[in-house]
Amino acid sequence: MHEVAVVSDLVSSILEELKRYNAASVSEVTLVIGKLTNLGREQMEFAYSVITRDSLLEGSTLVIEEEPVCVACAKCGYEGPADMVDMGYGEEHAVPLLSCPVCKGSVKIVSGQSCFVKCFDIVEGS
Ligand SMILES: [Zn+2]
């Protein structure tokens, strides 16, 4: 399960960051996950609850913000949502097929592939 490795990385980066604070616990963690990452929201939430057990993040709320797909076309200059996103159902590492809605040309992906910690709310220790 790909999600476990991703969540594990994100959680350890948060825990590393928490060393700089006098944190008793964390109430909420917000992640930004691009639509093109192929990461399942439910799997992320499940992995998060397992990985954060017995850590400062245990019991915190996981908020997942979805980053929309945005592409840029070199041919006609279009920039915005892609015409078609084919995530290839059932295929683990399917490459989405994106094309320009204006000229049907191939496009460069501007956003939609992110996977990062946006913020987290620390409950300070006394
Ligand atoms: Zn175009």
CSV table of C-alpha atoms and ligand atoms in Angstrom, one decimal:
chain,number,residue,atom,x,y,z
A,1,MET,CA,0.0,0.0,0.0
A,2,HIS,CA,1.7,3.2,-1.3
A,3,GLU,CA,-0.2,5.4,1.1
A,4,VAL,CA,1.5,3.9,4.1
A,5,ALA,CA,5.0,5.0,2.9
A,6,VAL,CA,3.8,8.5,2.0
A,7,VAL,CA,2.0,9.0,5.3
A,8,SER,CA,5.0,7.6,7.2
A,9,ASP,CA,7.3,10.2,5.5
A,10,LEU,CA,4.9,13.1,6.2
A,11,VAL,CA,4.4,12.0,9.8
A,12,SER,CA,8.1,11.8,10.5
A,13,SER,CA,8.7,15.2,9.1
A,14,ILE,CA,6.0,16.6,11.4
A,15,LEU,CA,7.5,14.9,14.4
A,16,GLU,CA,10.8,16.3,13.5
A,17,GLU,CA,9.3,19.8,13.3
A,18,LEU,CA,7.6,19.3,16.6
A,19,LYS,CA,10.9,18.9,18.4
A,20,ARG,CA,11.3,22.7,18.1
A,21,TYR,CA,8.1,23.3,20.1
A,22,ASN,CA,6.9,22.5,23.6
A,23,ALA,CA,4.1,20.4,22.2
A,24,ALA,CA,1.9,18.3,24.4
A,25,SER,CA,-0.1,17.0,21.4
A,26,VAL,CA,-1.4,18.0,18.0
A,27,SER,CA,-5.0,18.7,17.4
A,28,GLU,CA,-5.2,18.8,13.7
A,29,VAL,CA,-2.9,18.1,10.7
A,30,THR,CA,-3.7,19.4,7.2
A,31,LEU,CA,-2.3,17.7,4.2
A,32,VAL,CA,-2.5,18.8,0.6
A,33,ILE,CA,-2.8,15.9,-1.8
A,34,GLY,CA,-2.9,16.4,-5.6
A,35,LYS,CA,-5.5,14.6,-7.6
A,36,LEU,CA,-2.8,13.1,-9.7
A,37,THR,CA,-1.0,11.4,-6.9
A,38,ASN,CA,-3.2,8.3,-7.0
A,39,LEU,CA,-3.4,8.4,-3.2
A,40,GLY,CA,-6.7,7.2,-1.7
A,41,ARG,CA,-8.2,9.4,0.9
A,42,GLU,CA,-9.5,6.5,3.0
A,43,GLN,CA,-6.2,4.7,2.8
A,44,MET,CA,-4.4,7.8,3.9
A,45,GLU,CA,-6.7,8.3,6.8
A,46,PHE,CA,-6.3,4.7,7.9
A,47,ALA,CA,-2.6,4.7,7.5
A,48,TYR,CA,-2.4,8.0,9.5
A,49,SER,CA,-4.4,6.5,12.4
A,50,VAL,CA,-2.1,3.5,12.5
A,51,ILE,CA,1.2,5.4,12.1
A,52,THR,CA,0.5,8.1,14.6
A,53,ARG,CA,-0.4,5.7,17.4
A,54,ASP,CA,1.8,6.3,20.5
A,55,SER,CA,3.2,9.5,19.1
A,56,LEU,CA,2.5,13.2,19.7
A,57,LEU,CA,0.1,13.0,16.7
A,58,GLU,CA,-2.1,10.3,18.2
A,59,GLY,CA,-5.8,11.3,18.2
A,60,SER,CA,-5.2,14.3,16.0
A,61,THR,CA,-7.7,15.1,13.2
A,62,LEU,CA,-6.3,14.5,9.7
A,63,VAL,CA,-7.6,17.1,7.1
A,64,ILE,CA,-6.9,16.3,3.5
A,65,GLU,CA,-7.2,19.1,1.0
A,66,GLU,CA,-7.3,18.0,-2.6
A,67,GLU,CA,-5.2,20.0,-5.0
A,68,PRO,CA,-7.0,20.3,-8.4
A,69,VAL,CA,-5.3,19.4,-11.6
A,70,CYS,CA,-3.9,22.3,-13.6
A,71,VAL,CA,-2.0,22.1,-16.8
A,72,ALA,CA,-0.3,24.4,-19.2
A,73,CYS,CA,-0.2,24.0,-23.0
A,74,ALA,CA,2.9,25.1,-24.8
A,75,LYS,CA,1.2,25.2,-28.2
A,76,CYS,CA,-1.7,27.5,-27.6
A,77,GLY,CA,-0.9,29.0,-24.2
A,78,TYR,CA,-3.9,27.5,-22.4
A,79,GLU,CA,-3.6,27.2,-18.7
A,80,GLY,CA,-6.2,25.7,-16.4
A,81,PRO,CA,-8.0,22.4,-15.7
A,82,ALA,CA,-7.1,19.5,-18.0
A,83,ASP,CA,-9.5,18.2,-20.5
A,84,MET,CA,-9.4,14.6,-19.5
A,85,VAL,CA,-8.0,12.7,-16.5
A,86,ASP,CA,-7.9,9.1,-17.1
A,87,MET,CA,-6.6,7.5,-13.9
A,88,GLY,CA,-6.7,4.0,-15.4
A,89,TYR,CA,-9.0,2.2,-13.1
A,90,GLY,CA,-7.4,-0.7,-11.2
A,91,GLU,CA,-3.9,0.0,-12.3
A,92,GLU,CA,-1.5,0.8,-9.5
A,93,HIS,CA,0.8,3.2,-11.4
A,94,ALA,CA,-1.3,4.3,-14.2
A,95,VAL,CA,-0.2,7.5,-15.9
A,96,PRO,CA,-3.0,9.9,-16.4
A,97,LEU,CA,-3.7,11.0,-19.9
A,98,LEU,CA,-4.1,14.8,-20.0
A,99,SER,CA,-4.7,16.9,-23.0
A,100,CYS,CA,-5.4,20.6,-23.8
A,101,PRO,CA,-9.1,21.4,-23.9
A,102,VAL,CA,-8.5,24.0,-26.6
A,103,CYS,CA,-6.1,22.5,-29.1
A,104,LYS,CA,-6.0,18.9,-27.8
A,105,GLY,CA,-2.2,19.2,-27.7
A,106,SER,CA,-0.1,17.6,-25.0
A,107,VAL,CA,0.3,19.6,-21.8
A,108,LYS,CA,2.6,20.2,-19.0
A,109,ILE,CA,1.3,19.5,-15.5
A,110,VAL,CA,1.4,22.6,-13.3
A,111,SER,CA,-0.4,21.3,-10.2
A,112,GLY,CA,-2.1,18.2,-9.0
A,113,GLN,CA,1.0,16.2,-8.1
A,114,SER,CA,1.6,17.7,-4.7
A,115,CYS,CA,1.8,15.8,-1.5
A,116,PHE,CA,2.9,17.9,1.5
A,117,VAL,CA,2.0,19.0,5.0
A,118,LYS,CA,0.2,22.3,4.8
A,119,CYS,CA,0.0,23.0,8.6
A,120,PHE,CA,-0.7,21.5,12.0
A,121,ASP,CA,-2.2,22.8,15.2
A,122,ILE,CA,0.0,22.3,18.2
A,123,VAL,CA,-1.4,21.9,21.7
A,124,GLU,CA,1.3,23.4,23.9
A,125,GLY,CA,2.5,21.6,27.0
A,126,SER,CA,2.4,23.5,30.3
B,1,ZN,ZN,-3.5,24.0,-26.3
